[in-house]
Short mmCIF file of C-alpha atoms and ligand atoms in Angstrom, two decimals:
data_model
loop_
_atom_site.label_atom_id
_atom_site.label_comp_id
_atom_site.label_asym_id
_atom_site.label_seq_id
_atom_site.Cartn_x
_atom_site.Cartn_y
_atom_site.Cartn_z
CA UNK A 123 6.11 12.19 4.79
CA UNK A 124 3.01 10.40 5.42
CA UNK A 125 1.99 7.22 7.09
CA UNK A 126 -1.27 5.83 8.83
CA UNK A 127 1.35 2.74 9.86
CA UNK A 128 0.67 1.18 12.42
CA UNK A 129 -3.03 1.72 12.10
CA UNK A 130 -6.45 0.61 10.75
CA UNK A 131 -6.57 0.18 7.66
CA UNK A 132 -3.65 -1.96 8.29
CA UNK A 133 -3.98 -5.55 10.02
CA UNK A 134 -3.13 -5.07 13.95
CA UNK A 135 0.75 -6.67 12.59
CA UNK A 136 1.72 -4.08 10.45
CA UNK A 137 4.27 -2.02 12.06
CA UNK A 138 7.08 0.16 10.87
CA UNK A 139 11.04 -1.49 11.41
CA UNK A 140 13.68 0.36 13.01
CA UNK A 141 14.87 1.75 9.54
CA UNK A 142 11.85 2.26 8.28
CA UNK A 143 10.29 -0.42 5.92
CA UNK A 144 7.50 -2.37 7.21
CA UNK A 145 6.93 -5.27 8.68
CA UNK A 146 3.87 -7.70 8.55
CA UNK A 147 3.30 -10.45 11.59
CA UNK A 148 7.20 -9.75 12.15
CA UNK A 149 8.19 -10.14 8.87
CA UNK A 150 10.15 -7.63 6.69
CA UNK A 151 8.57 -6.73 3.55
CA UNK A 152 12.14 -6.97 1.85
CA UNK A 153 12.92 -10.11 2.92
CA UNK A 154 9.10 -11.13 1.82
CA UNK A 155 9.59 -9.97 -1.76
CA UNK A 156 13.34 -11.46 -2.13
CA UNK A 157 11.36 -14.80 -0.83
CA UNK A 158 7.98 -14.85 -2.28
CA UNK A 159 8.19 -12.20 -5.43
CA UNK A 160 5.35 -9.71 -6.32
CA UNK A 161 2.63 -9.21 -6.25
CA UNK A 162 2.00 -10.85 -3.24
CA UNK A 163 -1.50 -11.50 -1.02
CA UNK A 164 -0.14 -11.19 2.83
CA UNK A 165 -2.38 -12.89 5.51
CA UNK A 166 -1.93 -11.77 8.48
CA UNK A 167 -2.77 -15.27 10.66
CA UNK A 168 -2.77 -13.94 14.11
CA UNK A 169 -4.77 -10.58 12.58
CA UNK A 170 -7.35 -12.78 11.18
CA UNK A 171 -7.82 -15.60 14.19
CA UNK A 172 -8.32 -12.36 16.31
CA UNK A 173 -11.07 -11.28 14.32
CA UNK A 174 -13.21 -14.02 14.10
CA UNK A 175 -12.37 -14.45 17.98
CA UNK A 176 -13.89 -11.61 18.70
CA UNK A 177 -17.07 -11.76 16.00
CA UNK A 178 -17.75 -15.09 18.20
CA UNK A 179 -17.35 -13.69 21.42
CA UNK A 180 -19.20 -10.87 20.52
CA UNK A 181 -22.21 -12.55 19.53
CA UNK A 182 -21.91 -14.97 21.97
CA UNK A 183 -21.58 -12.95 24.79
CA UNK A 184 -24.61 -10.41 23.50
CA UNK A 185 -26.96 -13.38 22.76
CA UNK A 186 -26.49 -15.29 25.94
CA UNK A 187 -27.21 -12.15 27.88
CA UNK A 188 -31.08 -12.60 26.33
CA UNK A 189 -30.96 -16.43 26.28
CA UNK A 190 -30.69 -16.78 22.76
CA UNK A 191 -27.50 -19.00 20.99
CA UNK A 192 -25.80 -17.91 18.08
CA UNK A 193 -23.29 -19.52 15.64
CA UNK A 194 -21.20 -17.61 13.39
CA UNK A 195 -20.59 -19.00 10.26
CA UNK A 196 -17.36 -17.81 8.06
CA UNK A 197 -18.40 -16.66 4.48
CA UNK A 198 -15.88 -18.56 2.36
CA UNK A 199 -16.50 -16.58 -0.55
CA UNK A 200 -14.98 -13.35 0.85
CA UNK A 201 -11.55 -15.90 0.89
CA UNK A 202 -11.34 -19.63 1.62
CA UNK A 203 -8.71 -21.94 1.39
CA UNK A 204 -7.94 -25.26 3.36
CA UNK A 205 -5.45 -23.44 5.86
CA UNK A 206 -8.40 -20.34 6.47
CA UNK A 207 -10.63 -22.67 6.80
CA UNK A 208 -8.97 -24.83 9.10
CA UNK A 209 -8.12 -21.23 11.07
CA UNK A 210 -11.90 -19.92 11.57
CA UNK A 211 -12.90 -23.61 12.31
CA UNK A 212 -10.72 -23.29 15.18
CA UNK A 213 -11.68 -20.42 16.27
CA UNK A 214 -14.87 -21.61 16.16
CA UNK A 215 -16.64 -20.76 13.41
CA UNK A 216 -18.42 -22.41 11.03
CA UNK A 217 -18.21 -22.40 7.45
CA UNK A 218 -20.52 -21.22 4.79
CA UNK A 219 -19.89 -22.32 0.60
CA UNK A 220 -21.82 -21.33 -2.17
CA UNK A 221 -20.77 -23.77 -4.63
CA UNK A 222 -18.89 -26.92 -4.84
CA UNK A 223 -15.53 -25.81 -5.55
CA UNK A 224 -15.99 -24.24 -1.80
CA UNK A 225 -17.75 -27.44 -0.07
CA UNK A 226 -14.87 -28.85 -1.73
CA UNK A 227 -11.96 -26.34 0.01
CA UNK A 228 -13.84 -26.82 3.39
CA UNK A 229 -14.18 -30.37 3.25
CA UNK A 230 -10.86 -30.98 2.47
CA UNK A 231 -9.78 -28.60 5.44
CA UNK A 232 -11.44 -31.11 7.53
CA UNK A 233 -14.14 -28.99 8.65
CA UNK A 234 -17.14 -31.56 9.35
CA UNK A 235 -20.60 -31.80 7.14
CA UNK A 236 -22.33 -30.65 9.97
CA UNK A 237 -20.39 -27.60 10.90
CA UNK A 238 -20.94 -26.23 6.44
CA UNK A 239 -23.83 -24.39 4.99
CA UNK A 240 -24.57 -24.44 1.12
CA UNK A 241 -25.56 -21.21 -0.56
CA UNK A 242 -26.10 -20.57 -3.87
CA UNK A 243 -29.16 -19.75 -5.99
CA UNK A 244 -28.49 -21.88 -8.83
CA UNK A 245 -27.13 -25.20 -7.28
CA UNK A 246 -26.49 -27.65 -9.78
CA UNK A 247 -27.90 -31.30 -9.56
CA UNK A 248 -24.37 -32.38 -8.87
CA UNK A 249 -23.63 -29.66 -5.81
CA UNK A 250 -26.76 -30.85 -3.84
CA UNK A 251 -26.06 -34.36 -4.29
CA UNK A 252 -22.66 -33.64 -2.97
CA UNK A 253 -23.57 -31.79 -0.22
CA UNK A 254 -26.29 -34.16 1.06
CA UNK A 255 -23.53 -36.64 0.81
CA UNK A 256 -21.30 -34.90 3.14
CA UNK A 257 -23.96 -34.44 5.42
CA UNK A 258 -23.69 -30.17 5.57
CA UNK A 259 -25.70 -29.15 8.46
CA UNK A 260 -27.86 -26.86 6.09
CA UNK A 261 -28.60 -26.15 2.73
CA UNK A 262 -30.02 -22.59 2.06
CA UNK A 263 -32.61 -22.86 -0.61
CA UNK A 264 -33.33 -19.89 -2.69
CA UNK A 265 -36.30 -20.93 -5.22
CA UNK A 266 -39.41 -22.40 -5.38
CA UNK A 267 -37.89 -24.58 -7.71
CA UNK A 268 -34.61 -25.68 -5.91
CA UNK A 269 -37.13 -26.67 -3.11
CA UNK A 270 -38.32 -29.60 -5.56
CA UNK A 271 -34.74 -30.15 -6.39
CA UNK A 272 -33.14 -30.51 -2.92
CA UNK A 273 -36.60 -32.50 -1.43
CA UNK A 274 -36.12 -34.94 -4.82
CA UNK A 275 -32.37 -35.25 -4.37
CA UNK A 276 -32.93 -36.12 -0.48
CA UNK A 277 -35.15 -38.85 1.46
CA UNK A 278 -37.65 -39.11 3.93
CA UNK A 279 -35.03 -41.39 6.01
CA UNK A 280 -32.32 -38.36 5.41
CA UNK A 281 -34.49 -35.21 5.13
CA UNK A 282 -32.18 -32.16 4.15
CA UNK A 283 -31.90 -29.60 6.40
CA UNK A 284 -33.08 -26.34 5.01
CA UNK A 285 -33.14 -22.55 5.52
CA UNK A 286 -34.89 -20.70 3.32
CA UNK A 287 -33.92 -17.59 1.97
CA UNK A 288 -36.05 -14.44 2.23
CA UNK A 289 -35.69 -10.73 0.91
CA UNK A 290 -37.13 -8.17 3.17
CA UNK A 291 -36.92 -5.56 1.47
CA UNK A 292 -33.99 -4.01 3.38
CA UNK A 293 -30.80 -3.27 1.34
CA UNK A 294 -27.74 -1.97 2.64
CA UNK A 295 -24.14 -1.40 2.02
CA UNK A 296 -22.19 1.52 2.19
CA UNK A 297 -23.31 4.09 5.22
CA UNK A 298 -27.05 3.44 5.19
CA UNK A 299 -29.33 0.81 4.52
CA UNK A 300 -32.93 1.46 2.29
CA UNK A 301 -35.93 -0.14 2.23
CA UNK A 302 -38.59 -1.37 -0.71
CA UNK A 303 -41.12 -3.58 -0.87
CA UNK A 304 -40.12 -5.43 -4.20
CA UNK A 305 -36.73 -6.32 -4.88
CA UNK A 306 -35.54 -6.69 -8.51
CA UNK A 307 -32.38 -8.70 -8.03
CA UNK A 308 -32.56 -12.81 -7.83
CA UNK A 309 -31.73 -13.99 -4.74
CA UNK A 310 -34.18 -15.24 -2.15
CA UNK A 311 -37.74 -15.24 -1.79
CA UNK A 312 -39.49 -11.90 -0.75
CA UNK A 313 -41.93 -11.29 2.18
CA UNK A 314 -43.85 -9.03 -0.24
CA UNK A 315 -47.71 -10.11 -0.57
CA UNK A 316 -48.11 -9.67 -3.95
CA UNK A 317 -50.14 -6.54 -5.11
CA UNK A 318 -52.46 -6.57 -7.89
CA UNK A 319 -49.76 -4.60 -10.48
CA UNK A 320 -46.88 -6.96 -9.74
CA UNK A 321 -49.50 -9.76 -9.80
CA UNK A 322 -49.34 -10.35 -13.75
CA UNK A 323 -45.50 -10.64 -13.65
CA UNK A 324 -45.47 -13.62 -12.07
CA UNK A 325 -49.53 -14.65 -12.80
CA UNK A 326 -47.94 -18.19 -14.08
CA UNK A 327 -46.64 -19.01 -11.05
CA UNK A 328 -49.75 -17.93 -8.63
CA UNK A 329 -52.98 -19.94 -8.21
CA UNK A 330 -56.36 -17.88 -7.08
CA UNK A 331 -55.31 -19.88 -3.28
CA UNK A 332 -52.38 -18.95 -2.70
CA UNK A 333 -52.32 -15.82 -4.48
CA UNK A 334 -51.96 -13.32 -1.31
CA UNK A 335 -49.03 -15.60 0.22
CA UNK A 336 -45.88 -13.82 -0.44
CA UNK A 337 -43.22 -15.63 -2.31
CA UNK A 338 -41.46 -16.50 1.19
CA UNK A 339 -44.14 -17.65 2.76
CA UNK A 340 -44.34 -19.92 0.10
CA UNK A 341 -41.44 -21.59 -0.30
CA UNK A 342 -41.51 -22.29 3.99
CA UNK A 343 -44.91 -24.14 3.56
CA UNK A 344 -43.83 -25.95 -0.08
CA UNK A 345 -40.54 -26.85 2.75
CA UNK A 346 -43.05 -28.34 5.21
CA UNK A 347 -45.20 -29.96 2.37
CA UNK A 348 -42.00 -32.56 1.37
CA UNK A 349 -41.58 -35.02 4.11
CA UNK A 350 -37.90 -35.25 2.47
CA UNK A 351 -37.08 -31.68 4.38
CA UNK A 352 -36.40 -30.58 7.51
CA UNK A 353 -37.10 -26.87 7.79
CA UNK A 354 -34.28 -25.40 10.27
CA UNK A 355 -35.49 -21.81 9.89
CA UNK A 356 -35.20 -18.59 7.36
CA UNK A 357 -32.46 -16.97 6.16
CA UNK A 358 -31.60 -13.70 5.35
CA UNK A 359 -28.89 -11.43 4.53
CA UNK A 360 -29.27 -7.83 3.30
CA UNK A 361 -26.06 -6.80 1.49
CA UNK A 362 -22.33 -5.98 2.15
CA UNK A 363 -19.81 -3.32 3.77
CA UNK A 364 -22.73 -1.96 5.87
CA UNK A 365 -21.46 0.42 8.52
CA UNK A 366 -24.64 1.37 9.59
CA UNK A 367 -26.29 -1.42 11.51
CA UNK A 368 -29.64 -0.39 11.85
CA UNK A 369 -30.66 -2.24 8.24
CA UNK A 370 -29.66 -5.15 10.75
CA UNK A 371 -32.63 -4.75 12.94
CA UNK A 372 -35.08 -3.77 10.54
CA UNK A 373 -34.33 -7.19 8.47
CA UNK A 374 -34.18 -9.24 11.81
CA UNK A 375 -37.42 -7.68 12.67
CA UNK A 376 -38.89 -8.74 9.49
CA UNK A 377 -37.92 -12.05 9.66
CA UNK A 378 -39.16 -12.92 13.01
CA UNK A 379 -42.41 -11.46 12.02
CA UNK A 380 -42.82 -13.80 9.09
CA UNK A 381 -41.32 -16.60 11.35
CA UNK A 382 -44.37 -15.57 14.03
CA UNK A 383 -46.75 -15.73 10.82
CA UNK A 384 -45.85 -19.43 10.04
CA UNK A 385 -46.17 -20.24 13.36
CA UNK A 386 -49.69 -18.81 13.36
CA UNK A 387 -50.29 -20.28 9.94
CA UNK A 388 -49.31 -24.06 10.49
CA UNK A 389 -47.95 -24.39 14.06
CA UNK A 390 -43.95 -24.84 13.32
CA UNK A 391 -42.09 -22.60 15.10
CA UNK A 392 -38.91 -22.60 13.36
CA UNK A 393 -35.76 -23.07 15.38
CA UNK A 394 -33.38 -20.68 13.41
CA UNK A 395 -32.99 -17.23 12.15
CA UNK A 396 -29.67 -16.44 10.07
CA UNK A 397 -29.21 -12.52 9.96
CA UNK A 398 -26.86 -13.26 7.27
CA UNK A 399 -23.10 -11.10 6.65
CA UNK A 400 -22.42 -7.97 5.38
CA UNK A 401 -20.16 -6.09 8.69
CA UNK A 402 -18.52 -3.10 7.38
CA UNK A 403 -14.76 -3.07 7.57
CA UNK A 404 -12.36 -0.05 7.32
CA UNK A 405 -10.91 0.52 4.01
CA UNK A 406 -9.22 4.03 4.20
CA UNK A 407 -7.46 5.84 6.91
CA UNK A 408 -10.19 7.87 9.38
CA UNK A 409 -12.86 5.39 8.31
CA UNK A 410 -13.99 3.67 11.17
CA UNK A 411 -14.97 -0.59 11.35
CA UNK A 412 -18.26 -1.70 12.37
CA UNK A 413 -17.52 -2.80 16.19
CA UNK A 414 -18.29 -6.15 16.51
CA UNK A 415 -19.26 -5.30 20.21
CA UNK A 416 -21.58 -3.06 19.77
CA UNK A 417 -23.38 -4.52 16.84
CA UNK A 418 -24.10 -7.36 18.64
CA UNK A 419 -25.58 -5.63 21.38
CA UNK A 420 -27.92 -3.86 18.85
CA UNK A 421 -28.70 -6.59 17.04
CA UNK A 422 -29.57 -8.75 20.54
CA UNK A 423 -31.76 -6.16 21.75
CA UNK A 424 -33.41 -5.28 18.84
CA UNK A 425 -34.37 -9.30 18.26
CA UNK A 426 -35.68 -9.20 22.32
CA UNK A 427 -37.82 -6.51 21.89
CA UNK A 428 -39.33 -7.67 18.60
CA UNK A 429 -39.66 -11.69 20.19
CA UNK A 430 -41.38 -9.97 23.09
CA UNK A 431 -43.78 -7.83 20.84
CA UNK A 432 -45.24 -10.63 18.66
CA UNK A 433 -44.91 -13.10 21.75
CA UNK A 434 -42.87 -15.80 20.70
CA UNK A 435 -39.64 -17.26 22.52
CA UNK A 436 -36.65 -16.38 20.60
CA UNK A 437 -35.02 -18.84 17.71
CA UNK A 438 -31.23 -19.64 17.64
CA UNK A 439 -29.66 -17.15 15.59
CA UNK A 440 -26.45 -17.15 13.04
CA UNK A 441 -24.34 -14.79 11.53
CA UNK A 442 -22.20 -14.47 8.46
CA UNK A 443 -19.59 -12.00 8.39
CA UNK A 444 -16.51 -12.61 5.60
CA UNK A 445 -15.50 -9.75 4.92
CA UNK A 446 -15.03 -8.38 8.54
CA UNK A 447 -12.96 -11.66 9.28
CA UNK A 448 -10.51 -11.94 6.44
CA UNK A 449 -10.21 -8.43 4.75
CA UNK A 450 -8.73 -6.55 7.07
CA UNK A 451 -6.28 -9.42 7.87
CA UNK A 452 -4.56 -9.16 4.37
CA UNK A 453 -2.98 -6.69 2.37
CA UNK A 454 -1.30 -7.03 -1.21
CA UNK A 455 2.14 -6.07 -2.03
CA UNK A 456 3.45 -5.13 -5.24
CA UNK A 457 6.62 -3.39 -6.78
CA UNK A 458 6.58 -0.09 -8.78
CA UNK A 459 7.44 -0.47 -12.28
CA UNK A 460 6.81 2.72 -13.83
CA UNK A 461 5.87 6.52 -12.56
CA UNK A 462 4.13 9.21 -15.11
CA UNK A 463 3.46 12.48 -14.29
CA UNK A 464 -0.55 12.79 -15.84
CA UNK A 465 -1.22 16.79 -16.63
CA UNK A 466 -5.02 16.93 -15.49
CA UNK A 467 -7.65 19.00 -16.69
CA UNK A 468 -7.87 20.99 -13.90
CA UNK A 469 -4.25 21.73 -14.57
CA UNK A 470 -2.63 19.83 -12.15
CA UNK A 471 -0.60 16.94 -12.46
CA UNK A 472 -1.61 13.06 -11.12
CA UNK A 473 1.31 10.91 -10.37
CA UNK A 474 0.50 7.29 -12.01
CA UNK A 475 2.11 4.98 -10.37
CA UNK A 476 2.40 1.62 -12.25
CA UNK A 477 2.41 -1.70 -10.21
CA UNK A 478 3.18 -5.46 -11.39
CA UNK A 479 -0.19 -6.43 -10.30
CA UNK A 480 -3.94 -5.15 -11.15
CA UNK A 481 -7.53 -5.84 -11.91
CA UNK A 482 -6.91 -9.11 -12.31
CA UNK A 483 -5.84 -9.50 -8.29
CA UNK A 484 -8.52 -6.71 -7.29
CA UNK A 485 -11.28 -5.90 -9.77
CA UNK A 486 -13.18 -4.14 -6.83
CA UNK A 487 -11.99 -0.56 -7.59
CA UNK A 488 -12.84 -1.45 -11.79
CA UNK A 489 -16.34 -3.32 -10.53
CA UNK A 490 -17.33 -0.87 -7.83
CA UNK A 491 -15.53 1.90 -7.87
CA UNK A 492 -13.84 0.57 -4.34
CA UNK A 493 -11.65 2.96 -2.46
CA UNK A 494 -8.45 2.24 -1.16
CA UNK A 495 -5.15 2.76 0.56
CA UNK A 496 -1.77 2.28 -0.48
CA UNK A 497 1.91 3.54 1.19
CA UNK A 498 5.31 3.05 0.25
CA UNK A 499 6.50 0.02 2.37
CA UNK A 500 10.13 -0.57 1.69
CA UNK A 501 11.38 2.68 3.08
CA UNK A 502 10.26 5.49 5.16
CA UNK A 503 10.02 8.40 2.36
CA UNK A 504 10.84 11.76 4.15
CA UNK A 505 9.75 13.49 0.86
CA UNK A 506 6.74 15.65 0.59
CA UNK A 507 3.74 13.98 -0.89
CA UNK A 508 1.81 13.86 -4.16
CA UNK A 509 -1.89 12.78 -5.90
CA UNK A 510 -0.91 9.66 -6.98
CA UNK A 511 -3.25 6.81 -8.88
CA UNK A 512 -2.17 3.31 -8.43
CA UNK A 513 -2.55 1.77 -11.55
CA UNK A 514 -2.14 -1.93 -12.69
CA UNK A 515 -0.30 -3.51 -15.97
CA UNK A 516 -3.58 -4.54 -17.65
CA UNK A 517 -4.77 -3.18 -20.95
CA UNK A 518 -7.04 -1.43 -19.57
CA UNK A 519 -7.66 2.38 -18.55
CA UNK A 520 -9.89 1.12 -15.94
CA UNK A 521 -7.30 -0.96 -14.35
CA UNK A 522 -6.66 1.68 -10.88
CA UNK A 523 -5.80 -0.18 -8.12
CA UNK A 524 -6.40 3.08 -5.76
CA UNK A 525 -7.69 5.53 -7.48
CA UNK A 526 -6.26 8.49 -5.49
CA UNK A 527 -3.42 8.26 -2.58
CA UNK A 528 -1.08 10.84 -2.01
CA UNK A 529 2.81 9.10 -1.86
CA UNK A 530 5.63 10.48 -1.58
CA UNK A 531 7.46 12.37 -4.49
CA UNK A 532 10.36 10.18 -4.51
CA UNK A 533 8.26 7.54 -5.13
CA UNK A 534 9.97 5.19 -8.04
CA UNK A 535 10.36 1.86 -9.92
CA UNK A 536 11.88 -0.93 -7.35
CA UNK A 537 9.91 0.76 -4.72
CA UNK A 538 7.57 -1.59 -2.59
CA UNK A 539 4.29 -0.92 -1.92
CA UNK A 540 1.40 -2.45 -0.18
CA UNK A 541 -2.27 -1.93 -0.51
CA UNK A 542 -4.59 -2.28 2.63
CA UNK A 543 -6.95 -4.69 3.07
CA UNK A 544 -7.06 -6.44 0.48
CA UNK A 545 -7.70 -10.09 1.93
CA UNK A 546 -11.32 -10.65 1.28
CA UNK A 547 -12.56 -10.73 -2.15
CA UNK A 548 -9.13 -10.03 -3.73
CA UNK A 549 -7.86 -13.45 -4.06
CA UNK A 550 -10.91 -15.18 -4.29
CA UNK A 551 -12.34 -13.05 -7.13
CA UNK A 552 -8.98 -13.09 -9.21
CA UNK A 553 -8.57 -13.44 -12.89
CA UNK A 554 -6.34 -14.56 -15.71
CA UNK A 555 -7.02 -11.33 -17.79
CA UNK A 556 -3.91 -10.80 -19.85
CA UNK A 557 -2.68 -14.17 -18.80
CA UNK A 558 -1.15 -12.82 -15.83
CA UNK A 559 -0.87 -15.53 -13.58
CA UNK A 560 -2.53 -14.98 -9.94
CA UNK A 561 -0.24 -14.28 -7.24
CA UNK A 562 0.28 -16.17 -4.18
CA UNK A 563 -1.41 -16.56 -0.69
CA UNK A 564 1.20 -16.65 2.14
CA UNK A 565 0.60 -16.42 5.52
CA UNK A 566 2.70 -14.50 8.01
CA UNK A 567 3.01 -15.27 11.54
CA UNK A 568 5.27 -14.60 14.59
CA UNK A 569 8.36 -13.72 12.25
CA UNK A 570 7.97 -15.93 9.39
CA UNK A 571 6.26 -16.89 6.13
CA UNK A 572 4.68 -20.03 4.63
CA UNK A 573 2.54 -19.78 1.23
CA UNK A 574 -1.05 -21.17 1.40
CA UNK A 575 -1.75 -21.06 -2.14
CA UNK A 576 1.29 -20.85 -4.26
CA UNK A 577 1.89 -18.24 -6.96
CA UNK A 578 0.34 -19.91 -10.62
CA UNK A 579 2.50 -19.92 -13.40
CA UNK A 580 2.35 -19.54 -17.45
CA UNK A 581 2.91 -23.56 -17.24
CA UNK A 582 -0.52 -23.84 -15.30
CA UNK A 583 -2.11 -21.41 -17.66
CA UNK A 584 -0.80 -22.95 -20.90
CA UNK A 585 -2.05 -26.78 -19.03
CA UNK A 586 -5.64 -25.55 -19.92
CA UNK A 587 -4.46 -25.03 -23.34
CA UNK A 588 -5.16 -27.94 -25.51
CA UNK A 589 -3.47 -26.17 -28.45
C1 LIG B 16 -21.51 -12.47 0.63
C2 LIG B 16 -22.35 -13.10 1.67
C3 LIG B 16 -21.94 -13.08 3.01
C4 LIG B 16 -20.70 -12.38 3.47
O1 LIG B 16 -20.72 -11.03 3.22
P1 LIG B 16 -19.55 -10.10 3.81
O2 LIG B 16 -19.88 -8.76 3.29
O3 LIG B 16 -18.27 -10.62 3.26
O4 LIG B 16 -19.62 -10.21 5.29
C5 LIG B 16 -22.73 -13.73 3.93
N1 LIG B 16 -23.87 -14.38 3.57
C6 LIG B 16 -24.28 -14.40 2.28
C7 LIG B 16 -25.52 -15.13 1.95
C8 LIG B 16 -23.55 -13.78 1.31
O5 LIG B 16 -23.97 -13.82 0.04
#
């Protein structure tokens, strides 16, 4: 038998019942099937108010110790829906959108205009117009040309408020972060000065004055130039699932040196400095979360010693974790359908274990290769163990949900089983493949349920049919 129950990478209210079968927030996976069906997202509420709790504090605490203030935004896209929402905003986060169908979530949560930030490098006409309307407290512009677009849709009487994004090189995810100069992906603005051999790229978009400005420094003064813009500060976040936080203060470093540089430049010392998301999160058993704590502490004295080098008082800072709120907090559930015994090359034989849901509920392992971890839940299995692959019902060989766990040999069809972790980006970056309906969202809390986003069905897939 094994079991990493109770344990990361389970949420704090997964526990193991008297006979056995797990429970989530109190509740008995049994009784949560027979209710809600499978596959299942489980939210763990108190699991997930804890977290961001404790990002808050954490960065509160850390930043106030060198004067600074800090807000932490929640990155919707990781999972939002108008309960979540309404969750972090009590626990006092903000909450961050990158497109209108998630201004839309938070606004109906009831979260204010001035407590949302827009993302988003292609904003449509439409999303900035709505935003402006609902008054978001910033708008993170990502483009020379969204600049125009955001300063045309706003007005001199309402300037938008405005971070703009920067790249600094710094890229991290996984254990370690890595630097470069140029960045070949789209978002942001970099803090490169253009050299004479990337020059010619983008020759059609320099004149011979502002030629050794780097593209950040850029958009901030083409911010200052339109009266219809309020520059808050610069933006920058430098990828996700980092575990090693050091990428942190390199990027923060960067940014308050180009922040020092406008200063010196034009005389606006902007007020703000977002360091962006990204906080690593335990996926497997043995794997170890970025502490919250201590990051903060790293990150605060890293931004003190950098404010004190190039002399200027610090800005307010913000943060945007998503994944470190909501992922741990949920885990999916599904029921066994099939087991095959898979002769290998290497002459041994992989269990596949078949499971009612798939890539269509988690494409992470199919888009990433994401690890994971997955136990029988229904029972306590005193059986020795196996390799097993979890494996979805899509037509697909790439459809693993983990791609190796070792359960136990009994394992079979009826059997309930949960994957860990699963709450941020599972949900939110679902599909219809196969016209397999998505699953539900449902909450658990002090001993019972309540869905937050109910199961779909083949009647709300065949609505979108016109025929
Ligand atoms: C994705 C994203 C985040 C959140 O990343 P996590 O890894 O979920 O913490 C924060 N800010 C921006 C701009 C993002 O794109």
């Amino acid at each position: 038998m094994s079991t990493s129950i109770p344990g990361e990478p389970w949420s704090t209210g997964v526990a193991r019942g008297a006979d056995g079968a797990v429970t989530v927030g109190g509740v008995d996976v049994r009784a949560f099937a027979d209710e809600h069906g499978t596959p299942a997202y489980v939210l763990d509420e108190a699991d997930l108010r804890a977290r961001a709790r404790a990002y808050r504090r954490a960065f509160e605490t850390a930043f106030a110790e060198i004067g600074a203030g800090v807000d932490v935004y929640y990155a919707g896209k990781a999972f939002l829906s108008v309960a979540v929402a309404r969750w972090v905003h009590e626990e006092g986060l903000r909450v961050d959108t990158a497109t209108g169908g998630e201004l839309a979530v938070a606004l109906r949560a009831g979260v204010p205009g001035a407590d949302i930030g827009l993302h988003g490098n292609n904003k449509s006409d439409a999303e900035i117009a709505r935003a402006l309307d609902a008054g978001v407290g910033r708008i993170i512009v990502d483009s020379l040309v969204e600049i125009e677009r955001v300063a045309d849709a706003a007005s001199v009487e309402h300037p938008a408020p405005v971070m703009v994004r920067v790249t600094t090189g710094v890229h991290a995810g996984g254990h370690e972060y890595i630097s470069t100069a140029h960045e070949d992906q789209k978002f942001g603005l970099s803090i490169a000065v253009p050299t004479a051999t990337s020059e010619h790229v983008v020759a059609g978009a320099l004149s011979s004055s502002d030629a050794a400005d780097s593209p950040a420094m850029r958009g901030l003064l083409a911010v200052l130039a339109r009266p219809e813009l309020r520059l808050l500060g610069i933006h920058s976040h430098i990828g996700s699932q980092i575990l090693d936080p050091s990428g942190f203060e390199v990027a923060a470093r960067a940014v308050l040196t180009l922040r020092a540089q406008l200063a010196e430049r034009t005389g606006v010392l902007v007020d703000e400095v977002d360091l962006g998301g990204g906080y690593g999160i335990a996926y497997l058993p043995g794997e170890v979360a970025l502490d919250p704590d201590r990051i903060a502490k790293d990150v605060a004295a890293s931004v003190q010693a950098t404010a004190t080098d190039l002399g200027t008082p610090l800005p307010r800072f913000s943060i945007e974790p998503g994944r470190a709120i909501v992922g741990p907090a949920g885990l999916t559930l599904y029921t066994v359908g099939t087991v095959k015994p898979v002769r290998i090359d290497d002459g041994s034989v992989r269990t596949y274990v078949s499971v009612d849901g798939g890539m269509s509920d988690n494409i992470r392992p199919a888009l990433y290769g994401a690890q994971y971890h997955a136990e029988v839940v229904g029972r306590l299995s005193t059986a020795e163990t196996v390799l097993a692959r979890v494996v979805g019902k899509h037509c697909e060989s790439g459809d693993i949900v983990v791609h190796e766990v070792r359960l136990p040999a009994d394992v079979r069809a009826g059997d309930l089983l949960a994957v860990a972790a699963t709450g941020a980006y599972g949900r939110s970056m679902a599909s219809n493949y196969n016209h397999v309906p998505r699953p539900p969202v449902v909450a658990v809390t002090d001993g019972s349920s309540r869905a937050l986003v109910r199961r779909e069905t083949e009647d709300d897939l065949l609505a979108l049919d016109l025929g």
